[in-house]
Structures are given as structure tokens and as C-alpha cells.
């Protein structure tokens, strides 16, 4: 079962080589091109020979995309094309009976006065990609094991597919429809539920889609759980799918979720399941692709897989599947949504060209050469691996003092022969009169004295949420070739009418950077861990806070199943933590779940106030949003000055009361 939470920056990735051959053992369906045939040249990208690679991606959207501009959609689809995607699967076009586009049907209605599908279809046309439109997301699927519900869901799905086909059939990119509701390896295996799901759901939907156009592809993404001892093992699951495919002849494309990201299976276990399902697909002339999970639910703050695991999934599974789509592009690999996605995107492109995983050279020396002192911030912040938008993480130059370019030299301590990329991150906030520089150039040196020009860094806007204005500049190398250098000089050309705020400079190599004098981050203790607190108002019964323990239990994992939630609160959500005794407080953090596709929004603001007696509290301080992205755990922080407190009160101010959820995950009080 897919988890749509998400998902920030993987900072240190150990180097290893994972270049594999692609040999598809399952019989190839005439409906789909073989992945190997397209592996070496696809779209705008040419891969290293024999590289197992991703062929498509799932897209999961919500009503929050209503405000996206044409330029934003264009950039995302260009990135998809540039990383070699061919097949895009929209996870769903509707939630229950509300569609993301104008629809006239007795059982369906539009979610709003907008069309979220049209811009994606148009951009897919432009960049030569194929779109598979997902049907209905309905959480009653997990409990509706009865003919009445399945008939109703089938009717709604048929109405939705018909309306979407008529509306979008003129697009060359329309390739088929994806049945969103997932078949697992336990719920439907007995005769009665099997008959229900085939006769009342899969068969009527797939048959109707074929009646619209026989060339439309019908796809489905089942899942299995190898960790659950009562579910079907690989051989029996293969027989289950043999039986199901015989009963549902119009289901063309089977995309089992590999379960690696949600820890339902190891890579080896997933491959065993795929091998048995491949036998059924071969027998019935269907196509088997892997729904490769690019997330990692054991990563507490950034559930995005690192490139080593992703390439191992590709290498191992490529022996038994026809190709790969991955879950999910916007939450795990879009450079514009999160820094973790940005990182995986760049790492994956480097892998495609035959390169090894890249390592960020952190905690290296930085020396300012031009003599222009910043007005705020310490230069060591530029290579400390911290990417948040907090002011304490920035180095700022005042516009009136910068008459010449600012040269910053990064000392690598030794001559490295495997440098592959350079990046720089800046703030870009007109409200604060902060603007990205006009340009940044990179020079390299083998001796630290004599520099030669290397490249001008390109600019990419990396955050579409106006509350987190950031801008990334990168070189985007289109080759696996590397260069050698002992020192790297970034030259920043500030704009004359704005502040320049640099957050981070990065040099990426294929081998570790060993710093003889590494900086050590100061250790901080969480005073709030397992401490008692009082919260008002009461959370929703759907997402309760049992015994008032969840906000201080030390677990910031983005898990809807264990989250606390408030639905459309009329007043601020307040948690008052008793630290047990008066202590110095250096920082307050609030980890927060942001999932607009599921209706979980950012608050208007989060505040913290302090008290020694629990009665008189200081004026509240506003926590700053350190990092954010689509469907991920974000962090709000404040570093109060000279605060002694026993009680810490954190208040979450809702943005609206129109039906949105608010979900804090963890509160930390650090000293």
C-alpha cells in the first residue's frame, strides 16, 4: 500500500559502483516497448550502455496544484523527459466522487472550478511522454469487501474514465487508464472475495475502457507484504495472478509495488515475487513492470532513498521485469519540490551517464578572497551541510558594500581526481529585499594558487511554495566525466539593488573528502523527550493523541497511522510541555507533516512562549520554517536568547477552518 507522505536532502552518500545489465526474462507484450530496447536512448538523454534504468514515474497530485503556473508544469515535464521517462501514471483523477476536472455525471462532480489534468496532458504532448490516467482514490476500498460498494466504485470509475476519455482523447499523449485501487496478497485470495473483485470491479472497468478504444492500456499496481506471515508467498501469489489474469482479459499492464521503501520486502524477496508473477504474465501475454519505491520510510526526516539502494533495486529486478516505473516523482525526485528530491534527481542522472554515487564535500575550509566581509553569518556555514531557510544558516552580503564580485574558495585539502558537480544555494525573497546573484562562476585549481575557468553555474528555482523562497544553482553535468582539483573558487556576482544571502556551496565527488581538521557540531540534548504535556483543543478522534505522549516520544517519522491530527480547528492548537525543572533553552523545534494531496496543510504560523511557573508566559516568538517540500516532514525552529524555562508552550495557528488537517509530529526543546 502506497504511502503518500513525503519526503529532504541526503547529505553523505558512500561511493560504490552499480552498473548493471538489463535482461528482461518475462515475455514482451506487443502493447508496450521493451525496456531494454529503449534503455540506451530515450527522450533527451543517452545512458551508458547496459544501464538498468527507470522508464516511467507515478505522479500523485492534489488540489494544491490548482495554483501551479504553465511554467511550473513545463519545468517538471522537461525534467521528466531529461531523466529519460517515457510513461507517466497519474495516481488518481478523483477522490471518492470529486474529480480534478470539470465533469458532468450523476455519480461524479468536479472538486473545484479548475482542470488539473489538461496542463499535464499538454506538457506530455510537448515532450513526447505517454500519460496513463488514474481513476478513483477511495479509502473505503480497504473495508468495502461487498458487491454493493464494488459496483458503486466500478460505476463511478467507468463514468470518470468515459468523461476523461472524451475530454482528453485529442491528446497524442493519452495512452491508457490506471485502476488506482490496489490488489494485495491476502484480502482477495479466497473464492468469494476473488469473485467479487473480478466480476464486480476489475472486469467491468477494464472491459469498458477497451470499449472506448481498444488500444487504451489498462494498468494496475498490486502490492505484497513478505513480512506478514499470513499473506501469500511468491509461488502461491503467482498462481493467484494466473487465475486473476485468466478471468480479467482486458487488464494489460501489471505493476507490482516492490515494497522495498515501506519495508514490506527486501530487494531479494521482491525479486522472488516478481519472478513468480512473471510466469503468470508470460502465460497470459501481459506486461510486468516493477513499481520501484524510491522512498525509505525508516528515514525519519527525509523518507527518500539514496541512490545506492535505488540502483541495487534496478540491478536486481531487471532480470525478471520488462521495465520500471517509480513511486513517486513529485515527492521523491522533483528538483523543485524538495532538496531530497533534488539530490536523488542529480544522483540518478549521474548514474545514467555511468557515474558513481556522488558525495558532498562537507565541513571543508572556506576562505574569502576579495576582502568583502559579510554583514551576517559565518563563512563556515557555507559548507556545513545545513540547508534550512533560517537566518542562522545564511551568510549575507549587503548590496551597498558589494561593488566587486565575491570570491569564495573551497579548500579540498588534497588533489581530488573525481569531482563531478558544483552547486550553490541562495535565498530569493523579494519581501526581504534578498535576491539571487546575477550569476555564479566556478574556477578550479590543482595547487590552490592558479585557477582555470570551469563553468558558469545554471540557475534553477527550487521551491514553488512562496513561504520558502530558495534558489539552487548547479552545473548539471551531462556526462560521467570528472575533473581534478585541490581547490574550487565560486565567484558570486551580486545584484546591485538587493542583499545576497548564500546558504550553501557544494563540491561533489565520487570519492570521500577527508578533512584533517573536521568541525564538530555542538551536541544538544532534547529536554522534552518523553515529558508530559497538555494539549488543547482535543485532537480528532480519527488521529488521537493517546495518553498525551506522541508529541514528545522522540519519533518524527511521517506515518499517518500514528499521527495526531486536528480537522479545521477554530482556535490555535496549543501544547504546553513541563520540563520538570527550570533549564536553559537554546532551541525549540516542531516537526510538522505537510501533505497537501491528503489535505494536510502548513499552519499560518507556529509560536513558542516560555514560563518558569506555568502561569506567566513570555510573549510568543515565531518559529521559522527551516525546510519544506511536497508531502514531507518539515521543521519549524527558533533559537531564543537567554531563556530559562520549565514550561514551554507551542501554539500552532491554523490557516483556515475550511476542512483542512493540521498535523504536528514532534516537539523538541533543546539545550
XYZ file of C-alpha atoms in Angstrom:
671
model
C 0.000 0.000 0.000
C 1.463 3.324 -1.082
C 2.195 5.973 1.497
C 1.863 9.448 0.003
C 3.742 11.231 2.765
C 6.842 12.515 1.980
C 9.507 13.287 1.779
C 14.765 16.389 2.152
C 18.429 16.307 1.414
C 20.590 13.182 1.533
C 23.870 14.699 2.547
C 26.530 11.999 2.556
C 26.290 9.031 0.229
C 29.085 6.487 0.286
C 30.645 5.784 -3.106
C 30.058 2.486 -4.832
C 29.679 1.303 -8.410
C 26.381 -0.153 -9.505
C 26.251 -0.511 -13.286
C 24.171 -3.460 -14.377
C 22.966 -5.242 -17.459
C 19.305 -5.321 -18.360
C 17.889 -8.696 -19.370
C 14.114 -8.931 -19.344
C 13.084 -12.506 -18.802
C 9.324 -12.033 -18.946
C 7.644 -12.292 -22.341
C 7.329 -8.900 -24.017
C 3.816 -7.653 -24.728
C 3.173 -6.030 -28.128
C 1.321 -3.306 -26.211
C 4.498 -1.953 -24.656
C 8.025 -1.398 -25.944
C 10.631 -3.481 -24.191
C 12.565 -1.550 -21.574
C 15.913 -2.762 -22.892
C 15.168 -1.526 -26.382
C 14.686 1.978 -25.009
C 17.381 1.828 -22.339
C 20.212 3.392 -24.297
C 18.399 6.305 -25.961
C 15.185 7.774 -24.580
C 13.878 11.314 -24.842
C 16.701 13.792 -24.455
C 19.071 11.515 -22.571
C 21.616 8.917 -23.651
C 22.598 6.409 -20.988
C 25.710 4.350 -20.511
C 25.406 1.021 -22.386
C 23.805 -1.768 -20.356
C 22.479 0.518 -17.603
C 19.284 -0.688 -15.909
C 17.145 2.400 -15.715
C 13.757 3.838 -14.826
C 11.289 4.040 -17.699
C 8.409 5.898 -16.111
C 7.024 7.535 -12.985
C 3.876 7.874 -10.933
C 2.528 11.383 -10.341
C 0.362 11.979 -7.282
C -1.369 15.356 -7.235
C -3.917 17.187 -5.131
C -5.981 20.333 -5.293
C -2.929 22.353 -4.210
C -1.651 22.116 -7.802
C -4.508 24.387 -8.899
C -2.199 27.375 -8.430
C 0.676 25.965 -10.466
C 1.634 28.055 -13.464
C 2.260 26.882 -17.002
C 5.982 27.458 -16.424
C 5.996 25.196 -13.381
C 4.290 22.335 -15.227
C 6.629 22.851 -18.166
C 9.727 22.638 -15.985
C 8.568 19.443 -14.256
C 7.789 17.666 -17.511
C 11.051 18.808 -19.044
C 12.903 17.333 -16.064
C 10.959 14.090 -16.515
C 11.897 13.999 -20.188
C 15.517 14.830 -19.429
C 15.830 11.926 -16.988
C 14.572 9.539 -19.656
C 10.967 8.975 -18.590
C 8.549 7.640 -21.213
C 5.448 6.536 -19.294
C 3.754 8.723 -16.671
C 0.981 7.339 -14.489
C -1.303 9.779 -12.728
C -2.176 8.047 -9.444
C -5.781 9.273 -9.453
C -8.049 11.817 -11.148
C -10.669 11.850 -8.401
C -11.138 11.390 -4.661
C -14.333 9.434 -3.945
C -16.903 11.316 -6.070
C -14.940 14.527 -6.741
C -12.839 14.869 -9.892
C -9.861 17.107 -10.648
C -11.512 18.307 -13.864
C -14.968 19.529 -14.970
C -17.272 16.517 -15.216
C -20.985 16.016 -15.787
C -22.142 12.678 -14.401
C -24.828 11.572 -11.968
C -22.313 9.882 -9.668
C -19.367 12.313 -10.019
C -18.853 16.041 -9.600
C -15.912 18.424 -10.026
C -13.757 19.177 -6.992
C -13.478 22.826 -7.994
C -13.599 25.229 -10.882
C -10.356 24.008 -12.430
C -8.802 21.316 -14.600
C -5.610 19.780 -13.211
C -5.364 17.160 -15.956
C -5.204 19.389 -19.037
C -1.838 21.070 -18.274
C -0.215 17.685 -17.695
C -1.624 16.279 -20.937
C -0.416 19.321 -22.869
C 3.092 19.095 -21.447
C 3.223 15.347 -22.072
C 2.322 16.071 -25.710
C 5.065 18.688 -25.912
C 7.805 16.453 -24.512
C 6.788 13.177 -26.137
C 5.649 11.404 -22.960
C 2.738 8.987 -22.526
C 0.065 9.568 -19.886
C -1.945 6.889 -18.052
C -4.781 8.469 -16.112
C -5.534 7.016 -12.683
C -9.148 6.604 -11.682
C -10.573 6.993 -8.147
C -8.848 7.172 -4.776
C -11.376 5.931 -2.214
C -10.210 4.814 1.230
C -13.381 2.735 1.651
C -11.701 0.239 -0.692
C -9.888 -1.301 2.274
C -13.104 -2.220 4.069
C -15.646 -2.414 1.234
C -15.443 -6.125 0.505
C -19.003 -6.383 -0.723
C -20.819 -6.260 -4.046
C -22.706 -3.041 -3.274
C -19.586 -0.964 -2.693
C -17.623 -2.534 -5.556
C -20.498 -1.992 -8.005
C -20.717 1.633 -6.920
C -16.956 2.182 -7.208
C -16.996 0.458 -10.587
C -19.822 2.714 -11.812
C -18.008 5.844 -10.659
C -14.752 4.648 -12.238
C -16.476 3.949 -15.554
C -18.148 7.379 -15.534
C -14.810 9.037 -14.739
C -12.921 7.133 -17.457
C -15.606 7.945 -20.029
C -15.576 11.658 -19.211
C -11.776 11.809 -19.184
C -11.505 9.954 -22.484
C -13.932 12.307 -24.218
C -12.184 15.344 -22.763
C -8.572 14.321 -23.423
C -8.676 11.896 -26.378
C -7.357 14.555 -28.740
C -4.019 14.488 -26.882
C -1.361 12.310 -28.501
C -0.018 11.549 -25.014
C -3.129 9.675 -23.804
C -2.046 6.032 -23.546
C -4.463 4.426 -21.124
C -6.084 4.302 -17.707
C -4.725 3.120 -14.374
C -7.018 1.387 -11.855
C -5.955 3.128 -8.656
C -7.319 0.626 -6.132
C -4.655 -1.915 -5.176
C -4.903 -5.709 -5.031
C -2.872 -7.202 -2.160
C -1.784 -10.735 -1.347
C -4.380 -11.561 1.302
C -7.703 -9.675 1.009
C -8.978 -11.132 -2.266
C -7.429 -14.612 -2.339
C -10.418 -16.675 -1.126
C -13.094 -17.658 -3.630
C -15.812 -15.244 -2.515
C -13.761 -12.015 -2.414
C -11.922 -13.142 -5.570
C -15.224 -13.404 -7.423
C -16.310 -10.047 -6.042
C -13.214 -8.150 -7.126
C -13.061 -9.719 -10.576
C -16.756 -9.720 -11.539
C -17.861 -6.541 -9.794
C -14.779 -4.385 -10.252
C -11.783 -5.283 -12.411
C -13.649 -6.949 -15.265
C -16.348 -4.289 -15.858
C -13.894 -1.378 -15.608
C -11.247 -2.841 -17.896
C -13.845 -4.050 -20.408
C -15.425 -0.601 -20.555
C -12.073 1.111 -21.110
C -11.408 -1.195 -24.055
C -14.847 -0.313 -25.454
C -13.785 3.340 -25.518
C -10.710 2.488 -27.550
C -9.226 -0.979 -27.916
C -5.706 0.468 -27.937
C -6.005 2.022 -24.487
C -3.787 0.354 -21.906
C -5.383 -0.778 -18.636
C -2.914 -0.999 -15.743
C -2.933 -1.830 -12.033
C -0.315 -1.784 -9.247
C -0.844 -4.609 -6.732
C 1.262 -4.996 -3.618
C 2.533 -7.795 -1.418
C 3.844 -7.949 2.127
C 6.547 -10.541 2.689
C 6.798 -9.544 6.352
C 3.232 -10.634 7.137
C 3.280 -14.429 7.775
C -0.378 -14.951 6.822
C -0.115 -13.472 3.319
C 0.560 -15.480 0.165
C 4.166 -16.440 -0.510
C 5.658 -15.932 -4.012
C 4.627 -19.250 -5.602
C 1.024 -19.026 -4.397
C 0.808 -15.355 -5.347
C 1.939 -16.292 -8.835
C -0.924 -18.815 -9.050
C -3.355 -16.189 -7.750
C -2.366 -13.847 -10.564
C -2.518 -16.683 -13.088
C -6.142 -17.172 -12.068
C -6.934 -13.450 -11.968
C -5.443 -12.683 -15.391
C -7.416 -15.544 -16.884
C -10.620 -14.020 -15.504
C -9.758 -10.398 -16.460
C -8.529 -10.498 -20.076
C -8.516 -6.704 -20.538
C -6.006 -5.956 -17.765
C -2.811 -5.296 -19.739
C -0.085 -3.943 -17.528
C 0.709 -5.343 -14.054
C 2.995 -3.090 -11.967
C 3.609 -4.723 -8.573
C 4.946 -2.401 -5.881
C 8.336 -3.772 -4.873
C 7.686 -2.975 -1.181
C 11.323 -2.055 -0.536
C 10.658 1.536 0.530
C 7.909 0.658 3.009
C 9.819 -2.429 4.221
C 7.199 -4.914 3.062
C 10.005 -6.826 1.321
C 13.744 -6.878 0.825
C 15.115 -6.431 -2.677
C 15.706 -10.185 -2.907
C 12.213 -11.027 -1.632
C 10.603 -8.596 -4.075
C 12.505 -10.211 -6.938
C 11.189 -13.641 -5.884
C 7.607 -12.314 -6.040
C 8.252 -10.710 -9.425
C 9.706 -13.945 -10.770
C 6.533 -15.891 -9.937
C 4.241 -13.131 -11.222
C 6.277 -13.008 -14.428
C 5.251 -16.623 -15.121
C 1.584 -15.649 -14.969
C 2.156 -12.605 -17.155
C 4.065 -14.645 -19.712
C 1.324 -17.273 -19.845
C -1.386 -14.675 -20.447
C 0.704 -12.349 -22.641
C 0.678 -9.396 -20.256
C 3.407 -6.928 -19.379
C 5.087 -6.971 -15.959
C 6.877 -3.848 -14.780
C 8.179 -3.043 -11.316
C 6.695 -0.185 -9.318
C 10.048 0.674 -7.774
C 9.785 2.555 -4.482
C 12.194 5.490 -4.303
C 11.239 6.385 -0.740
C 12.576 4.997 2.552
C 10.122 5.020 5.427
C 12.805 4.378 8.041
C 14.383 7.753 7.318
C 12.847 9.946 9.976
C 13.148 13.398 8.452
C 13.533 12.700 4.742
C 11.999 9.422 3.582
C 13.824 9.447 0.243
C 16.011 6.508 -0.745
C 19.670 7.064 -1.508
C 20.994 6.266 -4.956
C 22.834 3.116 -3.863
C 19.604 1.381 -2.878
C 17.727 2.558 -5.957
C 20.394 1.276 -8.333
C 20.519 -2.031 -6.466
C 16.748 -2.361 -6.946
C 17.200 -1.685 -10.663
C 20.091 -4.093 -10.998
C 18.399 -6.997 -9.219
C 14.849 -6.667 -10.529
C 15.818 -6.018 -14.153
C 16.387 -9.746 -14.672
C 12.689 -10.547 -14.268
C 10.621 -7.480 -15.223
C 10.027 -5.687 -18.515
C 10.735 -2.217 -17.149
C 10.364 0.200 -14.255
C 8.094 2.981 -13.092
C 8.758 4.517 -9.713
C 6.682 5.901 -6.843
C 6.611 8.852 -6.809
C 8.190 11.643 -8.842
C 6.917 14.798 -7.096
C 7.649 13.541 -3.591
C 10.997 11.840 -4.175
C 12.743 13.111 -7.326
C 11.444 16.516 -8.400
C 14.225 19.103 -8.056
C 11.594 21.775 -7.469
C 9.714 20.234 -4.552
C 12.354 19.259 -2.010
C 16.101 19.179 -1.616
C 15.961 15.432 -1.126
C 14.236 15.080 -4.479
C 16.757 17.434 -5.985
C 19.576 15.271 -4.669
C 18.135 11.978 -5.917
C 17.414 13.522 -9.331
C 21.008 14.679 -9.762
C 22.444 11.436 -8.421
C 20.238 9.402 -10.745
C 21.243 11.437 -13.803
C 24.898 10.957 -12.912
C 24.243 7.208 -12.602
C 22.641 7.155 -16.064
C 25.829 8.513 -17.576
C 27.803 5.732 -15.913
C 28.992 7.680 -12.891
C 29.322 6.522 -9.304
C 27.231 7.926 -6.447
C 28.355 11.442 -5.574
C 29.492 12.592 -2.142
C 29.073 16.126 -0.834
C 32.342 17.506 0.493
C 31.183 18.924 3.838
C 32.952 20.713 6.657
C 35.836 21.814 4.447
C 37.616 25.155 4.834
C 36.232 28.249 3.111
C 38.300 31.379 2.617
C 37.004 34.708 1.333
C 39.466 36.146 -1.133
C 38.071 39.500 -2.273
C 38.020 41.108 1.157
C 34.280 41.806 1.192
C 33.079 40.902 4.651
C 29.519 39.606 5.053
C 27.161 41.634 7.230
C 25.760 38.478 8.834
C 26.751 34.866 9.216
C 29.976 32.902 9.483
C 31.729 31.601 6.364
C 31.946 28.096 7.807
C 28.149 27.883 7.359
C 28.681 27.644 3.603
C 29.956 24.065 3.781
C 28.328 22.726 6.937
C 25.640 20.695 5.185
C 22.786 22.788 6.640
C 20.261 23.891 4.033
C 17.440 25.419 6.029
C 15.943 28.820 5.370
C 16.620 30.020 8.914
C 18.673 33.192 9.100
C 21.214 31.471 11.305
C 22.039 29.230 8.321
C 22.808 32.076 5.897
C 25.764 34.271 5.029
C 24.571 37.698 3.880
C 26.318 40.458 1.934
C 24.812 43.973 1.874
C 24.179 45.423 -1.569
C 25.786 48.791 -0.882
C 29.056 47.168 0.198
C 29.450 44.780 -2.722
C 30.999 46.713 -5.607
C 33.031 43.766 -6.898
C 32.325 40.048 -7.236
C 32.646 37.937 -4.106
C 35.225 35.155 -4.429
C 34.856 32.156 -2.147
C 37.499 29.427 -2.281
C 36.786 25.910 -1.013
C 39.908 24.038 0.039
C 39.645 20.261 -0.506
C 42.916 19.562 1.395
C 44.234 17.274 -1.355
C 44.032 16.931 -5.119
C 40.827 15.100 -5.989
C 40.510 13.471 -9.385
C 36.798 12.645 -9.282
C 34.884 15.931 -8.932
C 31.646 15.691 -10.886
C 29.401 18.606 -9.917
C 29.234 22.009 -8.215
C 26.176 23.582 -6.596
C 25.202 26.733 -4.732
C 22.047 27.545 -2.785
C 20.743 31.085 -2.242
C 17.713 32.779 -0.774
C 15.478 34.623 -3.239
C 12.915 36.619 -1.262
C 11.665 39.921 -2.690
C 9.744 40.714 0.512
C 13.029 40.781 2.424
C 14.901 42.544 -0.416
C 17.006 39.417 -0.871
C 17.755 38.340 -4.427
C 19.776 35.607 -6.028
C 23.006 36.785 -7.649
C 23.111 37.664 -11.319
C 25.402 34.700 -11.929
C 27.967 32.420 -10.315
C 31.053 31.004 -11.967
C 33.359 28.169 -10.907
C 37.137 28.003 -11.334
C 39.289 25.051 -10.316
C 42.915 24.705 -9.248
C 45.304 21.791 -8.789
C 47.602 23.735 -6.474
C 45.288 26.210 -4.734
C 47.110 29.125 -6.369
C 46.495 29.075 -10.121
C 42.859 28.788 -11.209
C 41.337 27.973 -14.567
C 37.703 28.632 -15.551
C 35.451 25.600 -15.401
C 31.813 26.573 -15.822
C 29.063 29.077 -15.148
C 26.514 27.570 -12.788
C 22.998 27.388 -14.162
C 20.037 28.608 -12.173
C 17.017 26.556 -11.129
C 14.205 27.824 -8.903
C 13.788 25.019 -6.415
C 10.832 25.970 -4.251
C 7.388 26.821 -5.613
C 5.874 27.446 -2.203
C 6.170 31.204 -1.666
C 6.747 30.679 2.064
C 10.092 29.013 1.362
C 11.783 31.092 -1.357
C 15.001 29.394 -2.349
C 17.066 29.113 -5.466
C 19.550 26.438 -6.420
C 22.361 26.935 -8.882
C 24.056 23.871 -10.345
C 26.259 22.844 -13.250
C 24.062 19.887 -14.322
C 26.863 17.862 -15.937
C 25.679 15.852 -18.961
C 28.487 13.322 -18.714
C 30.086 10.911 -16.297
C 33.470 12.594 -16.805
C 35.073 14.104 -13.731
C 37.747 16.727 -13.115
C 40.571 17.051 -10.617
C 41.128 19.928 -8.230
C 42.649 20.797 -4.896
C 40.623 23.997 -4.554
C 37.420 25.339 -6.055
C 36.593 29.029 -6.355
C 32.986 30.174 -6.532
C 32.664 33.744 -7.829
C 29.347 35.365 -6.921
C 28.117 38.375 -8.915
C 25.536 40.029 -6.605
C 22.677 42.196 -7.819
C 23.386 45.863 -7.019
C 19.970 46.574 -5.560
C 19.475 43.642 -3.156
C 21.004 41.634 -0.344
C 22.774 38.417 -1.306
C 22.139 35.518 1.085
C 24.096 32.343 0.403
C 23.126 29.193 2.272
C 25.499 26.544 0.968
C 28.275 25.793 -1.510
C 28.800 22.212 -2.591
C 31.560 20.299 -4.311
C 30.507 16.755 -5.224
C 32.998 13.964 -5.762
C 32.998 10.230 -6.396
C 35.402 9.632 -3.517
C 35.364 10.707 0.145
C 36.773 14.085 1.126
C 38.863 13.608 4.250
C 39.170 16.763 6.308
C 42.214 16.674 8.617
C 40.505 19.184 10.935
C 36.779 18.439 10.790
C 34.383 20.731 12.588
C 32.174 19.139 15.185
C 28.607 20.269 15.564
C 27.716 21.171 19.142
C 25.797 18.419 20.881
C 22.295 19.310 22.003
C 20.012 17.491 24.442
C 16.274 17.171 23.925
C 14.776 18.282 27.235
C 11.243 17.474 26.076
C 11.879 13.795 25.366
C 9.088 11.726 26.965
C 7.987 14.701 29.066
C 4.341 15.262 29.975
C 2.306 17.958 28.258
C -1.201 19.319 27.988
C -2.818 19.963 24.623
C -5.884 21.984 23.598
C -8.217 21.561 21.841
C -8.578 17.786 21.792
C -7.289 16.124 18.594
C -9.667 14.477 16.157
C -10.909 11.006 17.099
C -9.513 9.781 13.787
C -5.993 10.873 14.790
C -5.974 10.899 18.620
C -3.100 11.557 20.998
C -3.296 8.559 23.321
C -2.069 9.431 26.826
C -0.502 12.672 25.524
C 2.767 11.001 24.520
C 3.080 11.275 20.755
C 4.447 14.826 20.585
C 7.443 14.110 22.832
C 8.200 10.427 22.189
C 11.237 11.177 20.013
C 9.670 9.731 16.834
C 9.343 12.174 13.926
C 8.524 9.511 11.366
C 5.871 10.633 8.829
C 3.290 7.946 9.450
C -0.405 8.759 9.091
C -1.229 5.666 11.113
C 0.415 7.076 14.254
C -0.066 10.800 13.620
C -2.022 13.334 15.677
C -4.442 15.493 13.728
C -6.891 18.355 14.053
C -9.570 18.881 11.426
C -10.445 22.547 10.790
C -9.677 23.791 14.335
C -11.396 27.053 15.271
C -8.562 28.141 17.585
C -4.797 27.676 17.809
C -3.564 24.214 18.766
C -1.564 24.590 21.974
C 0.797 22.099 23.633
C 2.366 23.054 26.970
C 5.329 20.885 27.966
C 6.581 20.528 31.550
C 10.363 20.041 31.512
C 10.357 19.144 35.225
C 12.669 21.948 36.314
C 13.892 25.325 35.129
C 16.579 24.843 32.484
C 18.297 26.909 29.760
C 16.585 26.573 26.366
C 18.712 27.040 23.242
C 16.259 25.903 20.598
C 12.631 24.877 20.083
C 11.711 22.729 17.086
C 8.376 21.492 15.799
C 8.404 18.715 13.202
C 5.314 19.024 11.055
C 3.633 16.793 8.479
C 2.808 18.542 5.192
C 0.761 16.554 2.671
C -1.430 18.828 0.525
C -2.607 15.906 -1.580
C -4.195 14.485 1.571
C -5.488 17.850 2.773
C -2.764 18.378 5.405
C -1.587 21.994 5.202
C 1.035 24.243 6.701
C -0.259 26.379 9.578
C -0.349 30.149 9.368
C 2.467 30.169 11.905
C 3.902 28.315 14.909
C 4.849 30.200 18.100
C 6.724 29.373 21.299
C 6.484 31.038 24.696
C 8.217 30.250 27.981
C 7.483 30.205 31.699
C 9.231 29.284 34.933
C 5.998 28.717 36.911
C 3.434 27.631 34.296
C 1.342 30.762 34.901
C 3.164 33.728 33.444
C 4.458 33.149 29.910
C 6.702 35.340 27.787
C 5.468 36.995 24.634
C 5.370 34.341 21.898
C 8.233 34.012 19.426
C 7.535 32.918 15.867
C 9.256 29.723 14.742
C 10.813 29.886 11.278
C 10.193 27.242 8.643
C 13.569 25.584 8.216
C 12.776 23.210 5.379
C 9.750 22.118 3.483
C 8.569 20.242 0.440
C 5.692 18.327 -1.016
C 4.400 15.672 1.385
C 7.212 15.514 3.891
C 8.212 16.230 7.443
C 9.143 19.887 7.709
C 10.786 21.640 10.622
C 9.914 24.913 12.351
C 12.640 26.313 14.643
C 13.525 29.206 16.905
C 16.732 29.862 18.848
C 15.638 32.052 21.778
C 18.267 34.159 23.534
C 18.940 33.871 27.278
C 15.833 31.842 28.057
C 15.401 29.855 31.264
C 12.164 27.880 31.459
C 10.395 24.927 32.994
C 7.306 25.223 30.788
C 7.394 25.604 27.001
C 4.177 26.366 25.167
C 3.993 25.740 21.401
C 0.990 27.191 19.574
C 0.016 26.205 16.028
C -2.152 28.832 14.343
C -4.366 27.351 11.603
C -4.516 28.995 8.189
C -8.237 28.404 7.607
C -11.116 26.490 9.135
C -12.476 25.145 5.828
C -11.807 21.465 6.306
C -8.014 21.145 6.260
C -5.992 18.948 8.603
C -3.156 20.147 10.823
C -0.625 17.543 11.965
C 2.353 18.330 14.203
C 4.597 15.301 14.587
C 7.130 16.056 17.334
C 8.167 18.942 19.591
C 11.787 19.238 20.702
C 13.170 21.580 23.365
C 16.959 21.617 23.126
C 19.763 22.880 25.314
